[in-house]
mmCIF file of N, CA and C in Angstrom:
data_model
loop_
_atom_site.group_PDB
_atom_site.id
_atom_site.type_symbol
_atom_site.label_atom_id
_atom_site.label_comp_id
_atom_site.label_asym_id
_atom_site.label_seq_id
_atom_site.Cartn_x
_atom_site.Cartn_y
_atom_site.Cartn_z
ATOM 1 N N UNK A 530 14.714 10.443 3.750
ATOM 2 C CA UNK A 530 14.887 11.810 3.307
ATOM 3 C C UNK A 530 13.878 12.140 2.223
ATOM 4 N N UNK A 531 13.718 13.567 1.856
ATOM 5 C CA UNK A 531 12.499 13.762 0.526
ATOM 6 C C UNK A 531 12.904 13.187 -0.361
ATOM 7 N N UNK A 532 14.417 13.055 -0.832
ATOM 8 C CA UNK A 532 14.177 12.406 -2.146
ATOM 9 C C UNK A 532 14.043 10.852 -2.069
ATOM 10 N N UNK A 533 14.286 10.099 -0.826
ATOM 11 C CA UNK A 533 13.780 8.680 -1.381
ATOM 12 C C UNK A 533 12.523 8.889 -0.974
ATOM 13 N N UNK A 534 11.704 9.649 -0.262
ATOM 14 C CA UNK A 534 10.102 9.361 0.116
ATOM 15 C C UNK A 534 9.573 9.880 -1.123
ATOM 16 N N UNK A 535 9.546 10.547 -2.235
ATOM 17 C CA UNK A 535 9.246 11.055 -3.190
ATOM 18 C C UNK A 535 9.039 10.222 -4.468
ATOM 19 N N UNK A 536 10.575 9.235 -3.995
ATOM 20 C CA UNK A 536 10.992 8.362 -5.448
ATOM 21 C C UNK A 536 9.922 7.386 -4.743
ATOM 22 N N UNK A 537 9.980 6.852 -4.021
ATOM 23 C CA UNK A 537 8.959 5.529 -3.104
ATOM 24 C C UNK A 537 7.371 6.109 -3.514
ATOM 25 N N UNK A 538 7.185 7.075 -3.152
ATOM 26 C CA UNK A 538 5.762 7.329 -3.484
ATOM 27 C C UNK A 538 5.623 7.584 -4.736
ATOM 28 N N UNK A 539 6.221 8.191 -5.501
ATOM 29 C CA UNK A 539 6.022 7.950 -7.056
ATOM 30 C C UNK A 539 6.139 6.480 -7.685
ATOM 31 N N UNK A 540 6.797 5.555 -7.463
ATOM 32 C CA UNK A 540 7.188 4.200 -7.729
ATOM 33 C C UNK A 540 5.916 3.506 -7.514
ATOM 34 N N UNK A 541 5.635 3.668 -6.031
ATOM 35 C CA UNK A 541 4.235 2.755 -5.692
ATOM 36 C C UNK A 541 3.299 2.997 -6.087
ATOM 37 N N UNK A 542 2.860 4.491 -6.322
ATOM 38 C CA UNK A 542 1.866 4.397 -7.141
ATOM 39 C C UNK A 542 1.332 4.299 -8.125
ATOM 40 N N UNK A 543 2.081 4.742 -9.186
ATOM 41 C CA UNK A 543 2.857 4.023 -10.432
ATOM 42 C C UNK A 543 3.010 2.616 -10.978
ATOM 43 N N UNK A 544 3.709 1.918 -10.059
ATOM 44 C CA UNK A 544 2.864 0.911 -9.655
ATOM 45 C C UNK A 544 1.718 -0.122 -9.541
ATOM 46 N N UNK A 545 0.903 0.513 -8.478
ATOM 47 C CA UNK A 545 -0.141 0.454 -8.317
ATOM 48 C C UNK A 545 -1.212 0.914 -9.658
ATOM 49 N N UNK A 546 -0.980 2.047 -10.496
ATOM 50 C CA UNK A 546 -2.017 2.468 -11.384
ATOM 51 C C UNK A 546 -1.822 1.912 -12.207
ATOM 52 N N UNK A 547 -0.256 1.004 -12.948
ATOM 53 C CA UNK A 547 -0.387 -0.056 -13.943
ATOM 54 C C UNK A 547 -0.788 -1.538 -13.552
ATOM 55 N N UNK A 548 -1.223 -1.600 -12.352
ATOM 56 C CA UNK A 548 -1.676 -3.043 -11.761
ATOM 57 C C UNK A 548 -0.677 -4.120 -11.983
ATOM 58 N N UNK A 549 0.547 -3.388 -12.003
ATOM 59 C CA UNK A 549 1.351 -4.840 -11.741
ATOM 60 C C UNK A 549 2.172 -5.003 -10.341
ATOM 61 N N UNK A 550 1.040 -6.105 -9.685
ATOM 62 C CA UNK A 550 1.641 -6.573 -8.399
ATOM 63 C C UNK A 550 2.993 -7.065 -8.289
ATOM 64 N N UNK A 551 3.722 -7.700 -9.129
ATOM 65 C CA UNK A 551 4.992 -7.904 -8.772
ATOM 66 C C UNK A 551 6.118 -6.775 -8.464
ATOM 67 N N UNK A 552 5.605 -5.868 -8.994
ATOM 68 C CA UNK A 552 5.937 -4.189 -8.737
ATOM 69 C C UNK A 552 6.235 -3.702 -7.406
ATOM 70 N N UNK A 553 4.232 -3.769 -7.443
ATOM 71 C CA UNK A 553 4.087 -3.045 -6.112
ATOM 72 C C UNK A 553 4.708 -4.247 -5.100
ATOM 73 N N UNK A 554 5.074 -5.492 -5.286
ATOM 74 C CA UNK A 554 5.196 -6.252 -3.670
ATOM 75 C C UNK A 554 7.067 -5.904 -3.731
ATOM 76 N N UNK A 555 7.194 -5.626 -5.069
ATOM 77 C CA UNK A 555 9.054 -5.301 -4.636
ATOM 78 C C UNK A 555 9.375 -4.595 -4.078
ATOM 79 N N UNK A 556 8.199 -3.546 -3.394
ATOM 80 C CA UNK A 556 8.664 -2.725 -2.112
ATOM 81 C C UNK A 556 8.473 -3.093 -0.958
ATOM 82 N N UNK A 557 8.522 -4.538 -0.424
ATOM 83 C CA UNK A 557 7.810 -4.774 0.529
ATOM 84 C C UNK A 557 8.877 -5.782 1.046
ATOM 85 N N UNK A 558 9.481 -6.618 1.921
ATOM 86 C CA UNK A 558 10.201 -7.321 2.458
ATOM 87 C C UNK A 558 9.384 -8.889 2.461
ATOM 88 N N UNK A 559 9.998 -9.832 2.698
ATOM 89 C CA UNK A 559 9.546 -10.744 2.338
ATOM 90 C C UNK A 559 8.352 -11.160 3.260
ATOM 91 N N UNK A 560 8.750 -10.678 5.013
ATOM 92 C CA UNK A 560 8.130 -11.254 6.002
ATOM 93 C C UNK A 560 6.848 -9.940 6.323
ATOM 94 N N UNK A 561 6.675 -8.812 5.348
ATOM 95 C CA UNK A 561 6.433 -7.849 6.245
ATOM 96 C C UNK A 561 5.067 -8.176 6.234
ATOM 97 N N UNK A 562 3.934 -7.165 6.964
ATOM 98 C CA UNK A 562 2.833 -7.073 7.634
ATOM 99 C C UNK A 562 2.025 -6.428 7.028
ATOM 100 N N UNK A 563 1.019 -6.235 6.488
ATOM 101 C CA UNK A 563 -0.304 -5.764 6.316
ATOM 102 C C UNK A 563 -1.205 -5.097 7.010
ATOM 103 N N UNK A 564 -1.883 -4.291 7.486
ATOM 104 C CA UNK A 564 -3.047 -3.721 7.833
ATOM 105 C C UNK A 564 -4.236 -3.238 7.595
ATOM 106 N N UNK A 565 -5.610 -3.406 7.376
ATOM 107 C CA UNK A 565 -6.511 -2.511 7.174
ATOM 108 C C UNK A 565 -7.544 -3.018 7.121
ATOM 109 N N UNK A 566 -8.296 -2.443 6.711
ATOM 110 C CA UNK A 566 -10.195 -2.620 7.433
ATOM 111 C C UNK A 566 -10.477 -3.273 6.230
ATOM 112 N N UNK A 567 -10.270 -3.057 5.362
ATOM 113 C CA UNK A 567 -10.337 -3.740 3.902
ATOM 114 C C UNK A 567 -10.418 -5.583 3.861
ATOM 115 N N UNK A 568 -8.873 -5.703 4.592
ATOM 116 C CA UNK A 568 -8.905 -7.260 4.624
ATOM 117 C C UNK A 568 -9.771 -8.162 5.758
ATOM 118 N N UNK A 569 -10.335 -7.579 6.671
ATOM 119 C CA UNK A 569 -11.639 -8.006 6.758
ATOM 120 C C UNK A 569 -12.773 -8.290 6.023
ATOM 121 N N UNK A 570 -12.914 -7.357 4.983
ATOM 122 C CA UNK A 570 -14.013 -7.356 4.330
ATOM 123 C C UNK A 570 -13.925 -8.617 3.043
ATOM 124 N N UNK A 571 -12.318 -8.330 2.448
ATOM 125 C CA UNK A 571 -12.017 -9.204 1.551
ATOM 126 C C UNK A 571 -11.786 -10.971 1.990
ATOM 127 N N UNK A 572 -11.306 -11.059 3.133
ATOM 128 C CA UNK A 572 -10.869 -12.202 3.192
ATOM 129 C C UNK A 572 -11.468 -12.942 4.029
ATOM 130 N N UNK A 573 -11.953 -11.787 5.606
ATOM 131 C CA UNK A 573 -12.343 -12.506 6.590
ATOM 132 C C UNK A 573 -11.696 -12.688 7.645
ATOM 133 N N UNK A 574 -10.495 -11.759 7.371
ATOM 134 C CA UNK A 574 -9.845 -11.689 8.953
ATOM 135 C C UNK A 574 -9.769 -11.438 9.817
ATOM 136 N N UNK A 575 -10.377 -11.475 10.495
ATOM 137 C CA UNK A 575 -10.238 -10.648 11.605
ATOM 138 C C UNK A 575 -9.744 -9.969 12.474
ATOM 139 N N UNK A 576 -8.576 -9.975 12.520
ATOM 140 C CA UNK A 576 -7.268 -9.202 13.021
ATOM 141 C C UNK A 576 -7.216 -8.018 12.096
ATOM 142 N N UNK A 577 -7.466 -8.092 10.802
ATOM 143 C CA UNK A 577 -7.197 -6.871 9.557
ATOM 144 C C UNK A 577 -5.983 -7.465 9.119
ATOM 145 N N UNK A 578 -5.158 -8.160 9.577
ATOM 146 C CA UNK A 578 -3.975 -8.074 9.338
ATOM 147 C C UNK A 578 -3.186 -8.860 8.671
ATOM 148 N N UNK A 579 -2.416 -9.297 7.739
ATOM 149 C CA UNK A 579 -1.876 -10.456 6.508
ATOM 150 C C UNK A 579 -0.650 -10.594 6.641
ATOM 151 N N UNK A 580 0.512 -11.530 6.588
ATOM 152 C CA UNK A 580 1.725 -11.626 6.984
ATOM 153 C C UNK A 580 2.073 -12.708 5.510
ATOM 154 N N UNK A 581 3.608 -11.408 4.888
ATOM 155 C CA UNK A 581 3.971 -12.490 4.204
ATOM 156 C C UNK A 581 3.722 -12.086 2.751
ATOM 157 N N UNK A 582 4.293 -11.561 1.805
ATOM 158 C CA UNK A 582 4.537 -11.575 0.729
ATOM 159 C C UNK A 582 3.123 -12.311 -0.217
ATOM 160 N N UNK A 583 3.161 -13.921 0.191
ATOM 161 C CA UNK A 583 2.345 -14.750 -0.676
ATOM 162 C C UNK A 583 1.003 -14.203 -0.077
ATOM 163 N N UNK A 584 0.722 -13.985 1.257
ATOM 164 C CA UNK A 584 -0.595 -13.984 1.909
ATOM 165 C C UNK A 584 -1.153 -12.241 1.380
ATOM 166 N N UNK A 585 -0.368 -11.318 1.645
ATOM 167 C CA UNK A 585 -0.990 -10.604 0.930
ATOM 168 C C UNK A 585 -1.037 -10.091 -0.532
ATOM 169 N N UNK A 586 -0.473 -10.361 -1.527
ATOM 170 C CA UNK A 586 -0.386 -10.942 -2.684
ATOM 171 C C UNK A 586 -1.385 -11.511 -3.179
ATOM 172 N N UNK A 587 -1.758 -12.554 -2.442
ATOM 173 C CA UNK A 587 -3.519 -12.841 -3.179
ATOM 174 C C UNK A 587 -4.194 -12.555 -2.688
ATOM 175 N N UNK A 588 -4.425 -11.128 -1.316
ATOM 176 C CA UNK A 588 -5.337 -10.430 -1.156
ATOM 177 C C UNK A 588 -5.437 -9.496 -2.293
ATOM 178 N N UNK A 589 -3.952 -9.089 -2.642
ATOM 179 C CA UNK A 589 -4.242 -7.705 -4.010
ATOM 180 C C UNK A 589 -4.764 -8.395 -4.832
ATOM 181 N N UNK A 590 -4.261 -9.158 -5.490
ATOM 182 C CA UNK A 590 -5.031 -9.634 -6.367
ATOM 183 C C UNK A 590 -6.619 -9.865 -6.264
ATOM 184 N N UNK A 591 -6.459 -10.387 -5.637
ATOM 185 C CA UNK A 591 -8.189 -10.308 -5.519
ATOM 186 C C UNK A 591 -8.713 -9.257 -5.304
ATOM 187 N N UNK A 592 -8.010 -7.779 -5.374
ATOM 188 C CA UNK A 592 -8.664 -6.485 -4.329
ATOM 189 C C UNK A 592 -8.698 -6.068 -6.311
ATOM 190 N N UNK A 593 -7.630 -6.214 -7.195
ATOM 191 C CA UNK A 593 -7.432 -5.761 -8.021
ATOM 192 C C UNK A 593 -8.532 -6.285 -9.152
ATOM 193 N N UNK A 594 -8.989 -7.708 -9.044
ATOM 194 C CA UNK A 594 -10.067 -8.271 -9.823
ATOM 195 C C UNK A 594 -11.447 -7.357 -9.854
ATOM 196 N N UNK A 595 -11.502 -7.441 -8.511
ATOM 197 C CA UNK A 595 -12.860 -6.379 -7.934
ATOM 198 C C UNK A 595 -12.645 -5.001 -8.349
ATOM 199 N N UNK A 596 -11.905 -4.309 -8.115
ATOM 200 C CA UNK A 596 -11.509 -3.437 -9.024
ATOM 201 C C UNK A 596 -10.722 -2.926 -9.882
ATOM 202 N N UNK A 597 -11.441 -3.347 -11.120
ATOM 203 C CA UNK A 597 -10.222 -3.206 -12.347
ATOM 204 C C UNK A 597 -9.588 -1.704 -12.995
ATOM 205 N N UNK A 598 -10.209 -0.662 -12.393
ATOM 206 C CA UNK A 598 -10.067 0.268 -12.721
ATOM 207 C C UNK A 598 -9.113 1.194 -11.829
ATOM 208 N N UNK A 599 -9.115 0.444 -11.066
ATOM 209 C CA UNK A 599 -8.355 0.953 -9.379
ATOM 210 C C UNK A 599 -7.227 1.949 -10.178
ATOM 211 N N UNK A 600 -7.491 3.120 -9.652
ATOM 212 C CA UNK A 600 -6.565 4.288 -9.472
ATOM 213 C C UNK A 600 -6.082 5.082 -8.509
ATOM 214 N N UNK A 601 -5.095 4.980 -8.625
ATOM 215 C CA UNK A 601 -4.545 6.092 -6.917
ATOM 216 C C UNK A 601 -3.792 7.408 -8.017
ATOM 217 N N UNK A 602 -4.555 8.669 -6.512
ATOM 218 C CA UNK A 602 -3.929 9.907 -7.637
ATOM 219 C C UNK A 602 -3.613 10.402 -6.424
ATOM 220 N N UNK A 603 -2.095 10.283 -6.001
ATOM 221 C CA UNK A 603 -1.167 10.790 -4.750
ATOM 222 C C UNK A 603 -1.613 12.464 -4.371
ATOM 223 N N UNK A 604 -1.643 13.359 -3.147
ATOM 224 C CA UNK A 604 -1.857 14.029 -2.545
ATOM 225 C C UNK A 604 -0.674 14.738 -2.163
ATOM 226 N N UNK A 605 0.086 13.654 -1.093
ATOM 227 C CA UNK A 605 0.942 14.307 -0.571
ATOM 228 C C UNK A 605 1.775 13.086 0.112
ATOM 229 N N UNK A 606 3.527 13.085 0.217
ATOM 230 C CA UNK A 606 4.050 12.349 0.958
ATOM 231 C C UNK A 606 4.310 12.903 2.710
ATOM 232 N N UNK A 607 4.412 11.989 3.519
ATOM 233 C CA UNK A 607 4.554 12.521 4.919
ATOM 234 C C UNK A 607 5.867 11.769 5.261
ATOM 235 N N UNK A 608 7.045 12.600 5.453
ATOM 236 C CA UNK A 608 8.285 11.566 5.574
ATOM 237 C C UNK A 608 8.163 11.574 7.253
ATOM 238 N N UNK A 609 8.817 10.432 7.689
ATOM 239 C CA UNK A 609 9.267 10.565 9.548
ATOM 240 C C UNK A 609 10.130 10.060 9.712
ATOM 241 N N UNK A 610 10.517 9.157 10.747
ATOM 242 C CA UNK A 610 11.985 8.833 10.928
ATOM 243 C C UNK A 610 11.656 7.348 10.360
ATOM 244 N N UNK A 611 12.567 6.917 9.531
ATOM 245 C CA UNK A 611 12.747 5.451 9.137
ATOM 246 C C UNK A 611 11.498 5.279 8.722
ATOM 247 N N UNK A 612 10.399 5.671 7.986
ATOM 248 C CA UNK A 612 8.840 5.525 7.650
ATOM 249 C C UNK A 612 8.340 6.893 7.189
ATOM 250 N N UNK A 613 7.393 6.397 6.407
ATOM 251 C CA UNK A 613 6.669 7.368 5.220
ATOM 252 C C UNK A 613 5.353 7.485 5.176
ATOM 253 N N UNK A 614 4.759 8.227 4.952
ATOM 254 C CA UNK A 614 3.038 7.753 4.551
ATOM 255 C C UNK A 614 2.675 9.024 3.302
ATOM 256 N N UNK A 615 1.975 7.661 2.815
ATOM 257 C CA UNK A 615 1.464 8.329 1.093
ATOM 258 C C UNK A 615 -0.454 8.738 1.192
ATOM 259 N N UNK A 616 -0.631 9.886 1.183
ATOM 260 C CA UNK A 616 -1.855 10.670 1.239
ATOM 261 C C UNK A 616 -1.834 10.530 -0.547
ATOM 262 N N UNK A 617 -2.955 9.991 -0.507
ATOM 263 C CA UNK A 617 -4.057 9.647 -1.767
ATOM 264 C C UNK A 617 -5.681 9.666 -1.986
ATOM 265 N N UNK A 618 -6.038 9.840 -3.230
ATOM 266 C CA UNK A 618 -7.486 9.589 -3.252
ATOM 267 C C UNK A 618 -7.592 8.300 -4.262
ATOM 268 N N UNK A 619 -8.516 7.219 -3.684
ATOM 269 C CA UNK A 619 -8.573 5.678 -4.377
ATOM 270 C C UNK A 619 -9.390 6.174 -5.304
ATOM 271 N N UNK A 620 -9.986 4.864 -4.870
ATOM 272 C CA UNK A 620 -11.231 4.610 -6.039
ATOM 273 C C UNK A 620 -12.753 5.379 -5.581
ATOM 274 N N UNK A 621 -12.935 5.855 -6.301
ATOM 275 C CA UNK A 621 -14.691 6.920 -6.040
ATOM 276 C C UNK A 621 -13.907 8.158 -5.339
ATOM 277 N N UNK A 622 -12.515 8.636 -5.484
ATOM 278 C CA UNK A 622 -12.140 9.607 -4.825
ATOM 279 C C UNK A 622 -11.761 9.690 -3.457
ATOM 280 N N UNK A 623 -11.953 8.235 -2.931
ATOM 281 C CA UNK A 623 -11.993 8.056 -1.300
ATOM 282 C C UNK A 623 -10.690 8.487 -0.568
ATOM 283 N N UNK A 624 -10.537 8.988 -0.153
ATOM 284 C CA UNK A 624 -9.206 9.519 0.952
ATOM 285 C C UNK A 624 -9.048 8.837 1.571
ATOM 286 N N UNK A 625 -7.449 8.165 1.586
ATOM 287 C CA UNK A 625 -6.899 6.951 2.204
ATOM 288 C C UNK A 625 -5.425 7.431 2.292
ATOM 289 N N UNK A 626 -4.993 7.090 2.860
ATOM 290 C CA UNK A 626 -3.485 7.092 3.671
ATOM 291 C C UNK A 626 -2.328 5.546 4.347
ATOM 292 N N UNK A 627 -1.535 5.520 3.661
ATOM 293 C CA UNK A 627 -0.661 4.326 3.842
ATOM 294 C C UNK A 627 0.445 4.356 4.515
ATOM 295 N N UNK A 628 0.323 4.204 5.652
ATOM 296 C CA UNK A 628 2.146 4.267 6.600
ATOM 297 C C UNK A 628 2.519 3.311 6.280
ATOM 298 N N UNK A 629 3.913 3.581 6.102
ATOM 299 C CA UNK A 629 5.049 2.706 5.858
ATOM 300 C C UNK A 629 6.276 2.186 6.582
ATOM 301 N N UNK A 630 6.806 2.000 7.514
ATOM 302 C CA UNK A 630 7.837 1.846 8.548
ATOM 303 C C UNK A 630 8.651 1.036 7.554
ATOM 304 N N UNK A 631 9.858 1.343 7.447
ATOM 305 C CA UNK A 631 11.141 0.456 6.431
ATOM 306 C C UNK A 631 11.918 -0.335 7.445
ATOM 307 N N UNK A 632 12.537 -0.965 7.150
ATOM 308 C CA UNK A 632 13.804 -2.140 7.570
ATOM 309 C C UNK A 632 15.109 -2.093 6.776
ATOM 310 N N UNK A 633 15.768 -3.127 7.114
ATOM 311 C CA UNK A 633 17.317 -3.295 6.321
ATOM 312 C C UNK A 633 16.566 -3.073 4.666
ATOM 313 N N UNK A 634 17.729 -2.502 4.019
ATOM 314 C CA UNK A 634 17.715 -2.471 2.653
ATOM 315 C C UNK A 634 16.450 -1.433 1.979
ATOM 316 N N UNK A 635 15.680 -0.229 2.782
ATOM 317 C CA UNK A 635 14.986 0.375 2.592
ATOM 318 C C UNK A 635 13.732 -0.904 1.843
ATOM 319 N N UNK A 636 12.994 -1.789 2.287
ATOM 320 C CA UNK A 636 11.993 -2.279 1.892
ATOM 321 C C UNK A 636 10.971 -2.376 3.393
ATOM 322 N N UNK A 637 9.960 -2.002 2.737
ATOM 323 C CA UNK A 637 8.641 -1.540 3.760
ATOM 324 C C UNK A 637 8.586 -3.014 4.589
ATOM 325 N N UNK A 638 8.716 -3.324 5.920
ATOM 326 C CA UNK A 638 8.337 -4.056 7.039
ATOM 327 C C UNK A 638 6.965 -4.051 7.377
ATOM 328 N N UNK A 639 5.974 -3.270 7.440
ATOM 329 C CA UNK A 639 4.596 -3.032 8.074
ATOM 330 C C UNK A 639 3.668 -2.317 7.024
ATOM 331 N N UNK A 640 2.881 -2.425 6.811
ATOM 332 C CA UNK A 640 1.973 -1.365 6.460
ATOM 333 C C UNK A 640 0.618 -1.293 6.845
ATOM 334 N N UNK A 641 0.318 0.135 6.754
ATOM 335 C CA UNK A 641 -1.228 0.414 7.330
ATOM 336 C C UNK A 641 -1.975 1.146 6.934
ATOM 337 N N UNK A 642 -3.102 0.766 6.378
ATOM 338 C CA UNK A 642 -3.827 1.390 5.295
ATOM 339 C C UNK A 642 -5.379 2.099 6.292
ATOM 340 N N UNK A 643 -5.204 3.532 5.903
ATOM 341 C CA UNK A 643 -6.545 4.097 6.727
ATOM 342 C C UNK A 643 -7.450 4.798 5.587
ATOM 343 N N UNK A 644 -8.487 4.574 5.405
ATOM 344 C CA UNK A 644 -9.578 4.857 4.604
ATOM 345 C C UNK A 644 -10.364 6.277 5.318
ATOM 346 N N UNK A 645 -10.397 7.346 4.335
ATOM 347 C CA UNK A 645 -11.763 8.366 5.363
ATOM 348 C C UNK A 645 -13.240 7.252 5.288
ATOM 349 N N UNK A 646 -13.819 8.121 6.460
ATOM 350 C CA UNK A 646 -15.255 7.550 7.119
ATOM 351 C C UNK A 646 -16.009 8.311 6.753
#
């Protein structure tokens, strides 16, 4: 509903702009999934894709070393059924977008991160 997609997107990014990962991964389920063009670049995966609390965890971290300044300044939330996506501008202003699909206990199962081109 708007008010938990509202409280979720304010939380995460919030979050996210004080750089504390233990934060941002408490929205996330223990087993859930990762996506994006990013973790190719960072890690070398080739799938894009990270499974697992610990595995992507020290992708942020390492995404967060590289950039220490990392700011997200939210746009707009997109609620749908059982899943959310948070419209933002990153770092250099870049337009990026994060779907979210939830599970038991409202904690994010999947995510998928799309960058503009």
């Amino acid at each position: 509903d708007k008010t938990f997609a509202e409280h979720f997107a304010s939380d995460w990014t919030s979050s996210w702009n004080a750089h504390d990962l233990d934060k941002v991964l408490s929205h996330y389920a223990d087993d859930f999934e990762m996506s994006s063009p990013v973790i190719v670049q960072l890690t070398g995966e080739p799938s894009g894709t990270l499974r697992g609390k610990a595995a992507v965890g020290a992708y942020w971290k390492k995404a967060l070393s590289l950039i220490p300044n990392l700011y997200f300044e939210p746009i707009s939330v997109l609620a749908g059924f059982g899943s959310l996506t948070i419209y933002y501008k990153g770092p250099r202003g870049r337009l990026a977008a994060e779907a979210f699909p939830f599970g038991v206990g409202q904690n994010v199962v999947r995510a998928f991160a799309h960058y503009a081109v």
